[in-house]
XYZ file of C-alpha atoms in Angstrom:
515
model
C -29.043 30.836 -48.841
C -30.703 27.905 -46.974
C -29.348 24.670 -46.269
C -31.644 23.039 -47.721
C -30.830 24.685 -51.294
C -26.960 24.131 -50.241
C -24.791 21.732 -52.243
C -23.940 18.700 -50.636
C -20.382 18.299 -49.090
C -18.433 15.541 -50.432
C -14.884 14.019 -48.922
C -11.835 12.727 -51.039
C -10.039 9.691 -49.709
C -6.938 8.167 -51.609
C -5.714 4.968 -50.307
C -2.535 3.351 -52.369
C -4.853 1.578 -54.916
C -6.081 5.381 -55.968
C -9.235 7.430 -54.772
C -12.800 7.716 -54.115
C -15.408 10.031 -53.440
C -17.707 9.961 -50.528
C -20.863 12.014 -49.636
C -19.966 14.024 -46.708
C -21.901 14.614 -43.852
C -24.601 14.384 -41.896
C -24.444 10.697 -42.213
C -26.842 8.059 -42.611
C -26.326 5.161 -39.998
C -23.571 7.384 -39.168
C -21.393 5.815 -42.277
C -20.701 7.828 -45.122
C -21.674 6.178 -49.122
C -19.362 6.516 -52.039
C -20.082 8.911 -54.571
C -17.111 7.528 -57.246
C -15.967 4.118 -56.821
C -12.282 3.694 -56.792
C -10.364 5.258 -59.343
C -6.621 4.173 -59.841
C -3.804 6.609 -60.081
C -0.544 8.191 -58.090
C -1.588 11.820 -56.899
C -4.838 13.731 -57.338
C -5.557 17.618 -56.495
C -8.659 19.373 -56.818
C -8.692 23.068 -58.746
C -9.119 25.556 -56.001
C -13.277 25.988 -57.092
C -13.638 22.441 -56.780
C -14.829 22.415 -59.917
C -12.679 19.616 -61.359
C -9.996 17.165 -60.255
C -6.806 15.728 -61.413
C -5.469 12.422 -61.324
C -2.118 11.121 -62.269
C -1.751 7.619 -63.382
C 0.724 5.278 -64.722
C 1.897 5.726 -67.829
C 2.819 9.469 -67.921
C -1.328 9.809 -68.236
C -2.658 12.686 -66.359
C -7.025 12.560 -66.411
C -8.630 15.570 -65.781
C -12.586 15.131 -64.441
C -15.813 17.163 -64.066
C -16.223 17.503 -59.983
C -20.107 17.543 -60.620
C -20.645 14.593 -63.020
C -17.958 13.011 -62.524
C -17.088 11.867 -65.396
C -13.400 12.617 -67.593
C -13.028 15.277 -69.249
C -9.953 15.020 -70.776
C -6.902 12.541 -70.454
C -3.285 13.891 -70.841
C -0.029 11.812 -72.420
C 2.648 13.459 -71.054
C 6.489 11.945 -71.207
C 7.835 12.731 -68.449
C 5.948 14.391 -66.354
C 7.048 15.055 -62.634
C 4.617 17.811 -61.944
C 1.143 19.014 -61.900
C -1.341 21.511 -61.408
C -4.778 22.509 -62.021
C -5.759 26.229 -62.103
C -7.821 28.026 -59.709
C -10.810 27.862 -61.988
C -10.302 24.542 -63.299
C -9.433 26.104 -66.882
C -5.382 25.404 -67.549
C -3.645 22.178 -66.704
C 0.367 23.228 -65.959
C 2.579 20.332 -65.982
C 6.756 20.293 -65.733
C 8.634 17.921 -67.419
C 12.728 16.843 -67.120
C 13.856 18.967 -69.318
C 15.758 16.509 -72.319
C 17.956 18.983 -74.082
C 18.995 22.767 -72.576
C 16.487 25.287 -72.982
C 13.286 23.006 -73.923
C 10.336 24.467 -73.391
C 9.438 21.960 -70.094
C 6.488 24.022 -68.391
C 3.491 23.659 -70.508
C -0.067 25.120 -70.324
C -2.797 23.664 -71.717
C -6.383 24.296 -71.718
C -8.926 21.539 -69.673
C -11.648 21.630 -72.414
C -10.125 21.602 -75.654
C -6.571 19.737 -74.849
C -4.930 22.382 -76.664
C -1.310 23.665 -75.920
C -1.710 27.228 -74.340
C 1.627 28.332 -73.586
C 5.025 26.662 -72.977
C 8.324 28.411 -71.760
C 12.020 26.627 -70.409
C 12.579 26.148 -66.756
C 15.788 24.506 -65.066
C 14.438 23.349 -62.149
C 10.912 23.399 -59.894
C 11.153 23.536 -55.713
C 8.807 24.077 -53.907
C 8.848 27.885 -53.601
C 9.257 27.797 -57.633
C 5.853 25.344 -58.615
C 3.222 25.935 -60.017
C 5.800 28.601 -62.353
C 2.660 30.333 -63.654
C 0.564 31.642 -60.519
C -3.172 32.252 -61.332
C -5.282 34.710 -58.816
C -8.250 32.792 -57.164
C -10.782 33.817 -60.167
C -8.444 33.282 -62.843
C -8.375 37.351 -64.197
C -4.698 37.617 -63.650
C -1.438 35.337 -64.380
C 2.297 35.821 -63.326
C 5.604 33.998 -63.006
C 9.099 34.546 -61.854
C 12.146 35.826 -64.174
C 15.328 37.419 -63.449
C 14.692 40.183 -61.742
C 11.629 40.714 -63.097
C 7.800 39.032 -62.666
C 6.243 38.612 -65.949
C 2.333 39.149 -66.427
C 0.119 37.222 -68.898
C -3.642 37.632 -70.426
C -5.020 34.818 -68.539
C -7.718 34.714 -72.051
C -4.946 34.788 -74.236
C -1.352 33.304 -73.384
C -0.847 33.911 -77.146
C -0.480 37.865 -76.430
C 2.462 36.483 -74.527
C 3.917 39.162 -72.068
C 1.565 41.724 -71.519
C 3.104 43.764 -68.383
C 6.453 43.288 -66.247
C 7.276 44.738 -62.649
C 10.810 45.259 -62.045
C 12.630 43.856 -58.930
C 16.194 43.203 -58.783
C 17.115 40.359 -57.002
C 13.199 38.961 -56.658
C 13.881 35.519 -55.544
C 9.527 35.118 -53.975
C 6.102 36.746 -54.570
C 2.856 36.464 -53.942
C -0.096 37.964 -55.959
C -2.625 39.122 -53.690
C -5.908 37.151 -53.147
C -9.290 38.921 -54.428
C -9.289 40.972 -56.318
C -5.826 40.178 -57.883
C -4.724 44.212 -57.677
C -1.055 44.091 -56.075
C 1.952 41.769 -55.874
C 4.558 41.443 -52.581
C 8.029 40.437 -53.742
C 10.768 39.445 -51.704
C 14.548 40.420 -52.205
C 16.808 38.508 -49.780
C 20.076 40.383 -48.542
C 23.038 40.064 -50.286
C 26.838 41.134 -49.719
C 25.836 43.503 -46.668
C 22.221 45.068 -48.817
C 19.759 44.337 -46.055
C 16.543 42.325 -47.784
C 13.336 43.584 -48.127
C 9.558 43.121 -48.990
C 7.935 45.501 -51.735
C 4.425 46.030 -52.813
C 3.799 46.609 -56.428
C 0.181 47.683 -58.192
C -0.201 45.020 -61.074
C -1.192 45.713 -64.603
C 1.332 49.012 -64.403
C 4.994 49.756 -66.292
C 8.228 47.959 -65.565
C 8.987 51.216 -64.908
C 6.456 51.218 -61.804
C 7.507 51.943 -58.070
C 6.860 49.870 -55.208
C 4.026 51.426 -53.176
C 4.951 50.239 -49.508
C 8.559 48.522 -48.388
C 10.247 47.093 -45.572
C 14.134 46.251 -45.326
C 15.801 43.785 -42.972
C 18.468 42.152 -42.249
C 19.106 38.329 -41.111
C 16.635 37.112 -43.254
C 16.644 33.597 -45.579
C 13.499 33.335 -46.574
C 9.825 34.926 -46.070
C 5.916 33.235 -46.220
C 3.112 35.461 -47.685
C -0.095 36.251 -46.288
C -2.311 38.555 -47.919
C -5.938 39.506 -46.535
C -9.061 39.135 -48.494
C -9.909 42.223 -50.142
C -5.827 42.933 -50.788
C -5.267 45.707 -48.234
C -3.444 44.527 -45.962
C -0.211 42.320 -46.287
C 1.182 39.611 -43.325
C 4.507 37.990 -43.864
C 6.671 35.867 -41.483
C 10.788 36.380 -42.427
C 12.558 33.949 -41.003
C 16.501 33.392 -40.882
C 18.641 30.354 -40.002
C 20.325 31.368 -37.005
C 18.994 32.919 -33.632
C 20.778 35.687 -32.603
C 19.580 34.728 -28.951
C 20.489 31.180 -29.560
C 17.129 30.465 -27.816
C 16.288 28.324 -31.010
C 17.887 25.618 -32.844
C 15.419 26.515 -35.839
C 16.418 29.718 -36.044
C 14.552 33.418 -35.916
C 11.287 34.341 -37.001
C 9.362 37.846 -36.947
C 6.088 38.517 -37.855
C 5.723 41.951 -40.208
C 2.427 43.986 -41.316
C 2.603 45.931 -44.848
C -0.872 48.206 -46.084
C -1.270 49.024 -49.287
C -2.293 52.770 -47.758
C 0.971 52.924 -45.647
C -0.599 53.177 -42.406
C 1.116 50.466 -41.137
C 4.646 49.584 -41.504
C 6.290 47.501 -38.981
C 6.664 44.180 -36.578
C 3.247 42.783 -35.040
C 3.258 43.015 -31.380
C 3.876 39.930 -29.732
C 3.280 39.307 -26.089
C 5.815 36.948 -25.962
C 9.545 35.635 -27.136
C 9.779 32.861 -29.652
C 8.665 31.509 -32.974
C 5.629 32.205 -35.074
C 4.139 29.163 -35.511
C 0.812 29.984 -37.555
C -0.497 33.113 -38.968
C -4.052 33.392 -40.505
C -6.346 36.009 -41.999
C -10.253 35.500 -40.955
C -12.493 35.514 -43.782
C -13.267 38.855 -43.839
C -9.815 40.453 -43.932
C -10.485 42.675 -41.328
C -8.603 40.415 -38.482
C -6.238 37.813 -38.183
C -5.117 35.401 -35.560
C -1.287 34.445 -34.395
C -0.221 31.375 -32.575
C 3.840 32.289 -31.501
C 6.244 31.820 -28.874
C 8.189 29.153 -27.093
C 5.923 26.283 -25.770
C 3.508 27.161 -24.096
C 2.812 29.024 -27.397
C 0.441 32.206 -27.068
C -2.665 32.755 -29.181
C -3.481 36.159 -29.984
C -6.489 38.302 -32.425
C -5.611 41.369 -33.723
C -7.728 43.872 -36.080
C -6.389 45.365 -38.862
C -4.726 48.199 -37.471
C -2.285 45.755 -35.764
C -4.374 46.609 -32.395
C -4.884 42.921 -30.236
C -8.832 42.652 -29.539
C -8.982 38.802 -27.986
C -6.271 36.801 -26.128
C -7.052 33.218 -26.335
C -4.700 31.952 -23.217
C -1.600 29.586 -23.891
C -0.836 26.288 -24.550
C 0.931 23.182 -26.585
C -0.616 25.126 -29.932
C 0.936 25.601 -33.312
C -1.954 25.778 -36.161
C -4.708 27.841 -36.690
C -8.060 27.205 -38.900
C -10.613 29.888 -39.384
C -14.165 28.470 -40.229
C -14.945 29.477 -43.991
C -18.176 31.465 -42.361
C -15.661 33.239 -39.888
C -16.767 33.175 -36.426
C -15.564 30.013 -35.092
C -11.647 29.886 -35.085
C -9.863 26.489 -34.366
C -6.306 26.475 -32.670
C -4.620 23.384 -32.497
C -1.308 21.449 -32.410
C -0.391 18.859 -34.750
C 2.393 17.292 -36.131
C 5.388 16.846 -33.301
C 2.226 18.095 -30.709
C -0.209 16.172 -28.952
C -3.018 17.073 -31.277
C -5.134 19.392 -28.450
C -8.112 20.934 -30.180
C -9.831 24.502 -29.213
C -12.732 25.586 -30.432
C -13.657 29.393 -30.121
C -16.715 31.427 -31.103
C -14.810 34.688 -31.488
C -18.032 36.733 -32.147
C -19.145 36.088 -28.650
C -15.398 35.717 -27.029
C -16.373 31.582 -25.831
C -14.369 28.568 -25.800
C -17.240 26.335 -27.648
C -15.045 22.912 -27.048
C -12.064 20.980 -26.982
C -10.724 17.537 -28.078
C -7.628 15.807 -29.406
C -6.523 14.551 -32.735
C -3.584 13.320 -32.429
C -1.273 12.291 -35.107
C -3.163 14.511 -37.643
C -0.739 15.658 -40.855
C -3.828 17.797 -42.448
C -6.309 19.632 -41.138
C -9.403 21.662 -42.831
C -12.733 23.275 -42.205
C -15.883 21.928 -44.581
C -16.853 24.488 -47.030
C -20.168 25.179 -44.930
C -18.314 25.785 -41.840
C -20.223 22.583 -39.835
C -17.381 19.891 -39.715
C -13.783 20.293 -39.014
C -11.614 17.079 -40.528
C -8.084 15.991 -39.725
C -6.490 13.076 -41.485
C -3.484 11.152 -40.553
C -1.683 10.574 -43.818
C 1.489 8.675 -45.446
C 4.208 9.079 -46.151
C 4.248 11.163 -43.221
C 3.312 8.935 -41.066
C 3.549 5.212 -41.685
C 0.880 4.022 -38.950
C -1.979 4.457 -37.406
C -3.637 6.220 -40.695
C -6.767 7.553 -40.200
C -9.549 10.453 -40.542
C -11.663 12.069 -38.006
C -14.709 14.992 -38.498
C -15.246 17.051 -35.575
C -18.746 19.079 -35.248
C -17.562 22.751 -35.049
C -18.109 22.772 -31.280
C -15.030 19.969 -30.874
C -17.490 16.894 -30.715
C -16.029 13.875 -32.601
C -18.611 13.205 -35.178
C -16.798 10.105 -37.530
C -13.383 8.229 -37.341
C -12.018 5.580 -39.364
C -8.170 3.950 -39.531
C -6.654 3.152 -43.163
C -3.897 0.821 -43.850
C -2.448 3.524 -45.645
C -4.683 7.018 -46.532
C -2.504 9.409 -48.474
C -4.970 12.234 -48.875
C -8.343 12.964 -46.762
C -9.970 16.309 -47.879
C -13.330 18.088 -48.589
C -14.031 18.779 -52.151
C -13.690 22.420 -52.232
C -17.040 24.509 -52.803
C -17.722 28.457 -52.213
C -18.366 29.274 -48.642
C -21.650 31.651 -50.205
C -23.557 28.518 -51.469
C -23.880 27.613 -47.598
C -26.310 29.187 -44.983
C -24.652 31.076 -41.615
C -22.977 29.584 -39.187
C -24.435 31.993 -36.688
C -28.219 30.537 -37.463
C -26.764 26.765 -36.842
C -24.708 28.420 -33.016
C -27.854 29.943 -32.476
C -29.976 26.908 -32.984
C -28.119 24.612 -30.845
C -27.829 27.416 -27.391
C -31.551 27.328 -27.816
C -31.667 23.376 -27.611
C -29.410 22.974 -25.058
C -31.119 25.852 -22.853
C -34.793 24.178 -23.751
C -33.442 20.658 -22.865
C -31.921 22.436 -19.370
C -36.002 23.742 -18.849
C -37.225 20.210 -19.456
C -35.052 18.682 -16.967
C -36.287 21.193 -13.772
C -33.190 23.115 -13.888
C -33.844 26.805 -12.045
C -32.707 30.221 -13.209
C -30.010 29.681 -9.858
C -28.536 26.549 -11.739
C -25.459 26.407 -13.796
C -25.704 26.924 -17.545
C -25.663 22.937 -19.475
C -22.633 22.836 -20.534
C -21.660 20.746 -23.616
C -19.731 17.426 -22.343
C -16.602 16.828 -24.122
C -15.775 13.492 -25.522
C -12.352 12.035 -24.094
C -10.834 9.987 -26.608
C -8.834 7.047 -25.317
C -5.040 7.591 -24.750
C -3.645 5.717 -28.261
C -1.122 2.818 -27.768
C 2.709 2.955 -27.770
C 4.133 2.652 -30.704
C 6.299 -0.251 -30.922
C 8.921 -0.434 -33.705
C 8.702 -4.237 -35.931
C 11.678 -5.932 -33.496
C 9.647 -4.770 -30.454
C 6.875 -6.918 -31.772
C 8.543 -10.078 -33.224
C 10.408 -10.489 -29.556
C 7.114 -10.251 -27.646
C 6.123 -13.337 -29.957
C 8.870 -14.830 -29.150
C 8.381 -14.387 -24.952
C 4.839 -15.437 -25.695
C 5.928 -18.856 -27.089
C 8.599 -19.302 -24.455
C 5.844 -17.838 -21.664
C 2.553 -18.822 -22.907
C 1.918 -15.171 -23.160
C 0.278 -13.502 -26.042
C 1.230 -9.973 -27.203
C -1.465 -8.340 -25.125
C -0.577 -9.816 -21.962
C -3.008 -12.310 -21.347
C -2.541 -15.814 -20.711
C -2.411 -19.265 -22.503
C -4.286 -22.068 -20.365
C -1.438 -23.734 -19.681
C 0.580 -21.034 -18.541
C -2.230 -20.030 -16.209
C -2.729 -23.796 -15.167
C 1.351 -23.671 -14.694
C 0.963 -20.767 -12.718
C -1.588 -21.584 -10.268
C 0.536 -24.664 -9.591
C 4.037 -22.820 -8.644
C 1.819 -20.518 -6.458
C -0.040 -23.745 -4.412
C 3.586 -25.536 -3.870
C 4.617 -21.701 -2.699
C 1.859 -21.666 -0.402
C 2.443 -25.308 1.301
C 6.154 -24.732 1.466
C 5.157 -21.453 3.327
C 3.222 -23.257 5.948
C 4.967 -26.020 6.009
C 7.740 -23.327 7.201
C 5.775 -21.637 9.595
C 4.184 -24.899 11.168
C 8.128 -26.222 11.612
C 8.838 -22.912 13.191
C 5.879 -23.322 15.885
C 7.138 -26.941 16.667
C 10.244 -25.244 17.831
């Protein structure tokens, strides 16, 4: 598709007084316009199309609105309410509610359009591992959630059919349906009483009766994160336990597995090097995936999927990875407790394509066209310096701008497919830069342009509120200000005590020559 038929990419900000939309880039005057002017509310979430957004407000109201228009589409009451969540399509609203009397039916499902009450069933308690309960795949044609030993399966069309398949797994305490299409389910049993845990890989829409088709056991395990590849062949999944054997790490032990769905693969990914595995993610395609592991320096490695490395990507103070939604350009960075270093790599042609920092950044996220790569520096997780930055996909800072406070920073999600290649944009720019190279005289013996890299200024200390209130204090006594520049009287002070310094000085030496 061209770019010129391509929707236009649009950026969520929510400050404390609630959220607004702005048109994403390229820019105008190199400032961005709102879209939505500000809308008040608590927490807001997109459904995974982009197709519509929710926004929790005051009151126990929870307002569901068209992404497209705009406009509200429906406005929940709901007493109560402590939880959230839109599904993939945009089609259910699931919300969890403290549970007033044992066995209420808390976790309701209700349908975007009409308002209606889907389906409702009791649960005790939500963590993190255990919300949304109901699990929707990416297009909405299958539903699941967690029971006793068990994972139930509903008619995503029809809740009212009620439970329309099981899969039987004693002890299931996780699981994961796979991405697209929605055709198997990993579950993972943690050990218990000596019974090493495993990982098992069921078909869906089969008997509770039904075997699991691949399996690994282990032992020293607490808890496991899910990666499944797109086109549900191939299964990654880091297990992780509290204590390291080693006692290299005060975080404990993690190990990166690989499960197929045709059992040719069965076993630990092969890592280079000892340590933790920081990031793990699938490229677009499914048919590779990238690792950033080990102690710091951490290693980043590309392997196909038959667990074989193709591309080694060096070392360094790395813990995330980002795959552009178009799949050739891979970003590997470190954020949170890291210094924010930025690495941008075609992996098609096996180039770094840039570099830069963003420090401080909490989220981090391609734009659905692959062009822009944003990082936001968000409360509560960090309560200064709040800000947002968009990177061109060759590591050039494109936009920044600090908040007071900026809780969420995102793209509105949109399908990768309604955007033109990547490759046509790479390809576009090498010509520019090796036209602009002609222009300027440059032989065939010269050195290739190469793209300069912005260096971003090294930030400020932080300095905690006492730190600040006793430097006004020395400023008052001093005639100092905060940033170390001088009053006029303190500098007319100065000059003084440095004249009587210099005439008692020569007044000394003068005395001396006398002698």
């Amino acid at each position: 598709m061209s770019s010129t038929s391509s929707p236009s990419l649009e950026i969520l900000v929510r400050e404390a007084e609630g959220f607004t939309v702005w048109n994403g880039p390229p820019f105008s005057n190199n400032q961005p316009t709102v879209k939505l002017e500000r809308v008040s509310c608590s927490n807001t979430k997109f459904s995974f199309d982009g197709s519509k957004i929710m926004a929790m407000k005051s009151d126990d109201i929870i307002s569901i609105y068209d992404a497209t228009s705009w406009r509200e589409v429906r406005s929940f009451t709901i007493a109560n309410v402590t939880a959230a969540e839109l599904s993939p399509c945009g089609t259910y609203l699931q919300t969890f509610q403290k549970p007033s009397t044992p066995q209420e039916k808390n976790v309701s499902i209700w349908k975007t359009e009409s308002g209606d009450l889907a389906h409702s069933h009791y649960q005790k308690a939500i963590t993190k591992a255990s919300w949304p309960s109901i699990r929707f795949s990416p297009d909405e044609t299958s539903a699941c959630r967690l029971a006793t030993n068990e994972v139930h399966f509903f008619d995503p069309k029809d809740f009212s059919k009620g439970i329309t398949s099981k899969i039987r797994a004693p002890g299931v305490a996780a699981f994961e349906l796979s991405k697209t299409p929605a055709s198997h389910l990993a579950v993972f049993v943690p050990e218990v009483k000596g019974s090493p845990g495993s990982v098992q890989i069921f078909e869906c829409g089969k008997d509770s009766q039904s075997q699991a088709i691949a399996r690994r056991s282990f032992f020293r395990c607490s808890s496991v994160q899910f990666y499944w590849n797109h086109g549900s062949t191939g299964l990654l999944y880091v297990v992780q336990s509290d204590v390291d054997k080693t006692n290299k790490s005060y975080y404990g032990e993690t190990k990166l597995h690989y499960l197929t769905i045709d059992g040719t693969h069965e076993g630990l990914v092969p890592l280079r090097k000892e340590g933790p595995v920081h990031d793990v993610q699938w490229s677009v395609s499914g048919s590779e995936f990238a690792v950033v592991y080990g102690f710091m320096p951490a290693c980043v490695t590309i392997f196909d999927k038959k667990c074989k490395p193709i591309m080694e990507l060096g070392e360094g103070p790395y813990n995330t990875l980002r795959w552009n939604p178009k799949g050739r350009v891979l970003c590997v960075a470190g954020f949170g407790n890291l210094p924010g270093d930025m690495a941008f790599w075609d992996v098609d042609n096996k180039k770094l394509l840039g570099s830069n920092k963003a420090e401080w950044s909490v989220t981090s996220e391609w734009s659905p066209d692959g062009r822009y790569f944003l990082t936001a520096s968000t409360a509560p997780r960090r309560q200064i310096d709040n800000g947002m930055k968009i990177f061109n996909y060759d590591g050039k800072r494109y936009f920044k701008k600090m908040f007071e406070r900026l809780y969420q920073g995102e793209w509105k999600p949109e399908s990768a497919d309604k955007f033109s290649d990547i490759s046509e944009l790479i390809k576009s720019v090498e010509s520019l830069k090796l036209e602009e190279g002609k222009s300027k005289g440059q032989g065939s013996a010269q050195k290739k342009p190469v793209a300069s890299i912005p260096t971003i200024q090294k930030p400020a200390a932080y300095r905690p509120p006492h730190a600040k209130q006793a430097a006004a204090v020395q400023a008052e006594l001093l005639g100092i200000n905060p940033e170390g520049e001088m009053s006029k009287n303190a500098l007319k002070n100065k000059k003084k005590r440095e004249r009587k310094k210099a005439a008692a000085a020569e007044a000394a030496a003068s005395g001396a020559n006398d002698a």
